[in-house]
XYZ file of C-alpha atoms in Angstrom:
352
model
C 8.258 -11.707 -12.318
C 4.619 -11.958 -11.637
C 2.694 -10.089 -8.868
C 0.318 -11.025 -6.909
C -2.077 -8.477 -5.591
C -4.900 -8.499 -3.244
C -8.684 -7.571 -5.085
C -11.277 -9.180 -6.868
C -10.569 -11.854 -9.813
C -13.379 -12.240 -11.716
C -12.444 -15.710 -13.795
C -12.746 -16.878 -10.327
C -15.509 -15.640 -9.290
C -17.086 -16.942 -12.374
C -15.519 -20.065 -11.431
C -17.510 -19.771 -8.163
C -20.686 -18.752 -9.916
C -20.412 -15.532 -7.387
C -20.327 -11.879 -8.547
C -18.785 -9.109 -6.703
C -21.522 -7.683 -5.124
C -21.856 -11.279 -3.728
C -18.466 -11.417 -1.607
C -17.338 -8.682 1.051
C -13.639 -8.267 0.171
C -11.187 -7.782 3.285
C -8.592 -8.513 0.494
C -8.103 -5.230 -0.711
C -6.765 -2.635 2.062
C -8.696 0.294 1.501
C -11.434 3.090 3.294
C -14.065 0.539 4.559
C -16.457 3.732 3.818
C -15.830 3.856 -0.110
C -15.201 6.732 -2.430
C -17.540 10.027 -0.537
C -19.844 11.980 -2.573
C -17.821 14.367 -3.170
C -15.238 12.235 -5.158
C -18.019 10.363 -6.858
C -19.185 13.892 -8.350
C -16.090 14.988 -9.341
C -15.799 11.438 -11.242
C -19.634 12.111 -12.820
C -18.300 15.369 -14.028
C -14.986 15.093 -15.247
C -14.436 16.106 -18.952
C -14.397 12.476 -20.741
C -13.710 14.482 -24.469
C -10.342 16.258 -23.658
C -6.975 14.910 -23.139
C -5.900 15.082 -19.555
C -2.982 17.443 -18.755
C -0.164 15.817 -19.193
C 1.155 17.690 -16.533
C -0.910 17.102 -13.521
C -0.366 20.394 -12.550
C -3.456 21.945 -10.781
C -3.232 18.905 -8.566
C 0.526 19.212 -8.071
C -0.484 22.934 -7.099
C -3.109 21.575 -4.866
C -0.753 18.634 -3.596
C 1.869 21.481 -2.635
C -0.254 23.732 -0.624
C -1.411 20.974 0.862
C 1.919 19.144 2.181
C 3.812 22.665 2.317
C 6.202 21.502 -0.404
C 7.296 23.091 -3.763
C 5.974 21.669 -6.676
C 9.258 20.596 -8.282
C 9.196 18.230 -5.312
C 5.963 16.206 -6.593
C 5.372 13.810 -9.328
C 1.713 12.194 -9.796
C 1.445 9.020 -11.087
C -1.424 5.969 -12.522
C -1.208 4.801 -8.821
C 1.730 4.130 -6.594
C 3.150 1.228 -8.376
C 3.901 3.195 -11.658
C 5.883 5.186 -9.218
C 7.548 2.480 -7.860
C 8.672 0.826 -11.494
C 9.646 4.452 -12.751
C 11.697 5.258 -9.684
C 13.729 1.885 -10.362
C 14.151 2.665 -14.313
C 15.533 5.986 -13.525
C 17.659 5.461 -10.437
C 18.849 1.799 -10.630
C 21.855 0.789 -12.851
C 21.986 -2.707 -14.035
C 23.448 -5.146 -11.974
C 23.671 -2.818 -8.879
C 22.030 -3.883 -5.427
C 18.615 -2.802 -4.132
C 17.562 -4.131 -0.651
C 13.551 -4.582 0.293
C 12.457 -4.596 3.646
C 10.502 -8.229 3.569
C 7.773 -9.544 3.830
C 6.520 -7.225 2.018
C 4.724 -5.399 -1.358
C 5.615 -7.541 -4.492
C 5.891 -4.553 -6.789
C 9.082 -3.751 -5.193
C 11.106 -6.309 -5.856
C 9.610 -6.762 -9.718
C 10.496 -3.128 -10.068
C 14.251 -3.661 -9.193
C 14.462 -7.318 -11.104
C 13.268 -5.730 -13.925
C 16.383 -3.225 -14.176
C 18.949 -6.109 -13.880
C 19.999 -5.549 -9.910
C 20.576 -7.832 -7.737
C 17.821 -8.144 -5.027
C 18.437 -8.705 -1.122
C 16.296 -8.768 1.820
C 16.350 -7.944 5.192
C 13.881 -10.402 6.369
C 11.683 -10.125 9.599
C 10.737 -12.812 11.787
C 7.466 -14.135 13.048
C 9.172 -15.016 16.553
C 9.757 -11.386 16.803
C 6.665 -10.223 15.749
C 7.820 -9.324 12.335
C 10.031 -6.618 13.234
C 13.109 -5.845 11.926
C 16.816 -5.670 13.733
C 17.989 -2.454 12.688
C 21.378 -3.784 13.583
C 20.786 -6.270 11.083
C 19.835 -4.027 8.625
C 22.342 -1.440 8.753
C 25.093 -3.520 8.271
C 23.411 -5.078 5.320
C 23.298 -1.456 3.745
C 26.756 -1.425 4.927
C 27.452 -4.102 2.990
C 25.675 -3.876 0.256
C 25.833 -0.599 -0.570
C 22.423 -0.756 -2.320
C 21.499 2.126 -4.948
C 17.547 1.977 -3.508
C 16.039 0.576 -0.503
C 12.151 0.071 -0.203
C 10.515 0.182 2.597
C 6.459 0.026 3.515
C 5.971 1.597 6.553
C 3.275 0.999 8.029
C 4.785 -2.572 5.921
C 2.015 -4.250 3.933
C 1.359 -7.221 4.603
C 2.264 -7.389 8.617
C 1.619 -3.885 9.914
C 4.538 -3.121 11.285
C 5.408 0.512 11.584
C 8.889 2.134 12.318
C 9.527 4.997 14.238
C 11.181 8.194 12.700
C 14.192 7.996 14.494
C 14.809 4.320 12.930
C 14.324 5.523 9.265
C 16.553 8.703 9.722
C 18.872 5.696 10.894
C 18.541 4.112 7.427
C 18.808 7.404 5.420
C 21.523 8.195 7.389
C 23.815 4.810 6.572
C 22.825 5.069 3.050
C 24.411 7.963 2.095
C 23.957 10.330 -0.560
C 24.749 7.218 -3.460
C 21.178 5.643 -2.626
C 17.954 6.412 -2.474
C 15.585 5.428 0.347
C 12.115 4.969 -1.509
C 9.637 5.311 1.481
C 6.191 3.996 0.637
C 3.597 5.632 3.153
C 0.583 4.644 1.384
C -1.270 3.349 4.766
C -0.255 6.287 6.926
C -3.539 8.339 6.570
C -5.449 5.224 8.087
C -2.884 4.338 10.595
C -2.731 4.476 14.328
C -0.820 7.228 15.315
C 0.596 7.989 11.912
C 3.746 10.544 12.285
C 4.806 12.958 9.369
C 7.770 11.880 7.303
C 8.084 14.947 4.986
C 10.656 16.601 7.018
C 12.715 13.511 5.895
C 13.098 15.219 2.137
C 15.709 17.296 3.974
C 18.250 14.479 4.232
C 18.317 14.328 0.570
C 17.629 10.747 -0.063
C 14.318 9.687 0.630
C 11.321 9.484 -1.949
C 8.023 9.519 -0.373
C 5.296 7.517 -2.091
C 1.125 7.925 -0.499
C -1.310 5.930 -2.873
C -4.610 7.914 -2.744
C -6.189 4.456 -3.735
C -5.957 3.237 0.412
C -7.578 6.246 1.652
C -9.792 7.723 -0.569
C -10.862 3.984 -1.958
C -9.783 4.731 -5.435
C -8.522 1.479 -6.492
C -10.408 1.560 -9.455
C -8.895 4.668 -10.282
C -5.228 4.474 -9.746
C -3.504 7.314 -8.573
C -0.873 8.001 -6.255
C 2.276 10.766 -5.876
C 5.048 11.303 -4.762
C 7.450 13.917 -2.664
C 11.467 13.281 -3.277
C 14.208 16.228 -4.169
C 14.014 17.874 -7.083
C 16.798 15.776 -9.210
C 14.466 12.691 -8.233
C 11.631 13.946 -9.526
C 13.037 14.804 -12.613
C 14.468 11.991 -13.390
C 11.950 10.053 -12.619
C 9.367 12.315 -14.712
C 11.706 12.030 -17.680
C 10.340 8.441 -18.287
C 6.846 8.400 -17.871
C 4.411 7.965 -20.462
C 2.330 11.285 -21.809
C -1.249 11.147 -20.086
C -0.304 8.671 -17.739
C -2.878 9.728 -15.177
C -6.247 10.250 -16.826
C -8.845 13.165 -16.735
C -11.097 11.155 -14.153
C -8.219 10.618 -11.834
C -6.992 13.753 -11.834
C -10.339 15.538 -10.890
C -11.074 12.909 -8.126
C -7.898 13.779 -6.394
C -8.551 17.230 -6.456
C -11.990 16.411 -4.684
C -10.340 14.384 -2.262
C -7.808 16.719 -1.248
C -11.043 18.810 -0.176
C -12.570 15.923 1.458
C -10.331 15.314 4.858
C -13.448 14.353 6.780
C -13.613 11.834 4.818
C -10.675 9.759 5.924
C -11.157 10.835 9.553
C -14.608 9.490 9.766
C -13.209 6.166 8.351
C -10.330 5.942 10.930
C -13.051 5.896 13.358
C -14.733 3.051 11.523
C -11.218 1.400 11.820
C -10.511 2.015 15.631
C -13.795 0.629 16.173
C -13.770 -2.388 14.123
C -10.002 -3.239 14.618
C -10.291 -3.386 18.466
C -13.465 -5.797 17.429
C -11.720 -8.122 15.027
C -8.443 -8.338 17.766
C -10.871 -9.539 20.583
C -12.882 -12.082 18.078
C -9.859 -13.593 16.764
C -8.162 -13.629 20.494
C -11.930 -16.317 21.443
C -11.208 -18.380 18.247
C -7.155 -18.849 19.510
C -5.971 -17.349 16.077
C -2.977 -15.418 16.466
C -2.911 -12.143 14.608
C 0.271 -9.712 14.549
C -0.312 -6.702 16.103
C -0.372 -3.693 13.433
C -0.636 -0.273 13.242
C -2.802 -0.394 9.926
C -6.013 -0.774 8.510
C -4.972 -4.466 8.224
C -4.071 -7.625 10.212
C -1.595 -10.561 9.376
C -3.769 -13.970 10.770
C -2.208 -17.440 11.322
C -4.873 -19.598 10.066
C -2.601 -22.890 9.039
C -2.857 -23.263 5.640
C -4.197 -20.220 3.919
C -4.900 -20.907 0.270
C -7.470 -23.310 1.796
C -8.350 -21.542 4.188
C -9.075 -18.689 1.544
C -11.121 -21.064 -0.695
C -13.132 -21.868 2.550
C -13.461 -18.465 2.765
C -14.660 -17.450 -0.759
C -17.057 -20.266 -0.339
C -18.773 -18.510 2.258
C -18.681 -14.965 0.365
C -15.386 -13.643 2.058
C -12.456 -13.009 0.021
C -9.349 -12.495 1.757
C -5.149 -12.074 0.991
C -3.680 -15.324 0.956
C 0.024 -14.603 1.715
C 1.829 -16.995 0.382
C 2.727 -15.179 -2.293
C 4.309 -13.007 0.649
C 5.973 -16.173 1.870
C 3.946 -16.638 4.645
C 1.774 -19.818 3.309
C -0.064 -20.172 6.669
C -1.164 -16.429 6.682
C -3.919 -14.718 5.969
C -4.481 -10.702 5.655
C -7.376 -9.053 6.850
C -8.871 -5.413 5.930
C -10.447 -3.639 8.523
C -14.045 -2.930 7.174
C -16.929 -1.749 9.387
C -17.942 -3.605 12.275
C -20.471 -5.164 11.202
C -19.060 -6.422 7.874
C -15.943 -7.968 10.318
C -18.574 -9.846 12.233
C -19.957 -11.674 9.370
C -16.024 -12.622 8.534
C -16.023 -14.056 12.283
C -18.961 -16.224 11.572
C -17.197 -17.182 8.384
C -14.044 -18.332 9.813
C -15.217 -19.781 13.302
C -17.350 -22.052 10.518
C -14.115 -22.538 8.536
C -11.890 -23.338 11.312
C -14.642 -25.948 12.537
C -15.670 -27.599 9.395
C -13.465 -26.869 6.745
C-alpha cells in the first residue's frame, strides 16, 4: 500500500508555480525553531569520504548514557519508519494478526500488510474526542491475539495521549507472544510528556522516538529505538549495511548535546498552541484537544480546503488519507507564523 505523508511535494508546487521558501508548512510536525547551530555544524563537518559505521555505535554509546539503558537495548535506524517496517519483518509471521490503534500513522499498517497479517483496528471516535475505550480494546487483543500492536502516543494525527497506567494495561493483556511497538516520537514536544522506558521491564514493548520531530531533521532521517535485547537483535539482523549515513549519525550526536534546544521550542509551542486554540475557537472551527505539537481541525471538506490553503502559501495535512476527509492537521509553528495561517483560513472559510 501507498503512504501518504505530510511535507512538501514539489511536482505540486511546480504545479502551483510556488517554491518552498514560498509556503510556510504546518504540514510537517516538527521543531517550529529548525535544526540549532549546533546540529547544522556537526552536518558542515561530517566526514562525506568515509563509510559510516555500520554500527552506529558512538551514538548508541551516547543514546545509552543518555536514557540509562544498555546498549544491547538500542537499535538506530534511517528514521523511525525503517524501524517500524524492520520490526514487522522480524517479528510478524505471515498471516498472523497485528492491531493499530486508528486513526493513525500510515506506515504502520503498510509495515504489517507487507508481511502477509491480517490488519485490525481499534478505531476512536470523533464523538468522544478521539479517544479510545480501553475496554474495547482489550478484548480485541483478547481476541485477536495479535503478534504486534502499534500505538502513537501522543497518536499522530489527533493528539491524543494515554496515560501510563493504560499502556501497562495493554502490555499487560498481550502477553509475552506479542509485542507492543510504542511509537513516542512526539513526546519531547508534548505537554506533560511522562517517561515510558521503565516499560522495557515488562518485556514486550519496543520504544520508537524519531529525532526528525524534535531536532527538525526530516531531511535527515534518523530515529532509534529501546526494546529487550532479543528485539533488538532480531530486528538488527535485517537491516541493510550503512543504513544510517555519516551526516546523520554526527547530527544526532550534536543533538543529544543540544537539550536547550527542544526546551526553548516547547516554549514556542505553549505559546503558539494556546494562540491557535483561541483563534480557531472566534472562527467556530472545532479542533480536538491534543497534547502535541499538532491539532486535528474540522474544516468540512479538507482536500479543498487544503488547495485553498496552498493557494494562499499555507500547506497543511489533509487527513483523508487518515480517514477523516473533513480534517485538517495543523503544526504548531511560532506565533507569528500561526497568525498568518489564521488570516489564511478566516479568508478560506469566507471565500473559498
Amino acid at each position: 500500500m501507498t503512504t501518504v505523508h505530510g511535507g512538501f511535494d514539489t511536482a505540486e508546487l511546480r504545479a502551483a508555480n510556488l517554491t518552498r521558501d514560498q509556503v510556510l508548512d504546518f504540514s510537517s510536525n516538527i521543531n517550529p525553531l529548525g535544526p540549532s547551530p549546533r546540529v547544522r555544524q556537526a552536518a558542515a563537518e561530517a566526514d562525506l569520504s568515509s563509510y559510516p559505521d555500520r554500527e552506529c555505535l558512538v551514538l548508541r554509546e551516547a543514546l545509552a548514557a543518555e536514557l540509562g539503558v544498555g546498549i544491547d537495548q538500542l537499535m538506530v535506524g534511517n528514521g523511525s519508519t525503517e524501524l517500524i517496517h524492520l520490526l514487522a519483518q522480524a517479528h510478524v509471521p505471515p498471516w498472523s494478526t497485528c492491531l493499530a490503534f486508528a486513526p493513525t500513522f500510515g506506515e504502520y499498517e503498510a509495515a504489517a500488510d507487507a508481511t502477509g497479517a491480517h490488519v485490525k483496528f481499534v478505531v476512536s471516535a470523533a464523538a468522544d474526542g478521539f479517544t479510545w475505550s480501553m475496554d474495547a480494546a482489550l478484548e480485541t487483543i483478547a481476541s485477536t491475539r495479535p503478534a504486534m500492536v502499534f500505538l502513537c502516543n501522543p497518536n499522530n494525527p489527533t493528539g491524543v495521549y494515554l496515560d501510563r497506567g493504560s499502556v501497562e494495561r495493554l502490555s499487560t493483556a498481550l502477553g509475552p507472544d506479542g509485542l507492543l511497538v510504542l511509537d513516542t516520537s512526539y513526546v519531547p514536544l508534548a505537554d506533560a510528556g511522562w517517561d515510558a522506558l521503565p516499560l522495557l521491564r515488562c518485556g514486550n514493548v519496543a520504544l520508537l522516538r524519531s529525532m526528525t520531530k524534535d531536532h527538525a531533521l526530516a531531511g535527515v532521517r534518523l530515529g532509534y529505538m529501546a526494546a529487550p535485547p532479543p528485539v533488538i537483535e532480531a530486528t538488527r539482523d535485517l537491516q541493510h549495511s550503512w543504513s544510517v549515513n555519516a551526516i546523520a549519525q554526527a547530527v544526532g550526536l550534536a543533538a543529544l548535546e543540544d537539550e536547550a534546544h527542544v526546551a526553548a521550542a516547547r516554549e514556542v509551542i505553549a505559546e503558539a498552541k494556546d494562540y491557535l486554540e483561541a483563534q480557531l475557537a472566534v472562527l467556530g472551527v472545532p479542533a480536538v484537544p491534543s497534547a502535541a505539537n499538532f491539532m486535528l481541525v474540522q474544516v468540512g471538506n479538507a482536500t479543498e480546503v487544503r488547495r485553498a490553503l496552498l493557494r494562499r502559501r499555507i500547506l497543511v495535512r489533509d487527513c483523508t488519507s487518515f480517514g477523516l476527509p473533513d480534517h485538517i492537521r495543523i503544526a504548531v509553528r511560532r506565533t507569528e507564523e500561526c497568525a498568518r495561517l489564521i488570516a489564511a483560513l478566516r479568508d478560506v472559510l469566507a471565500h473559498g
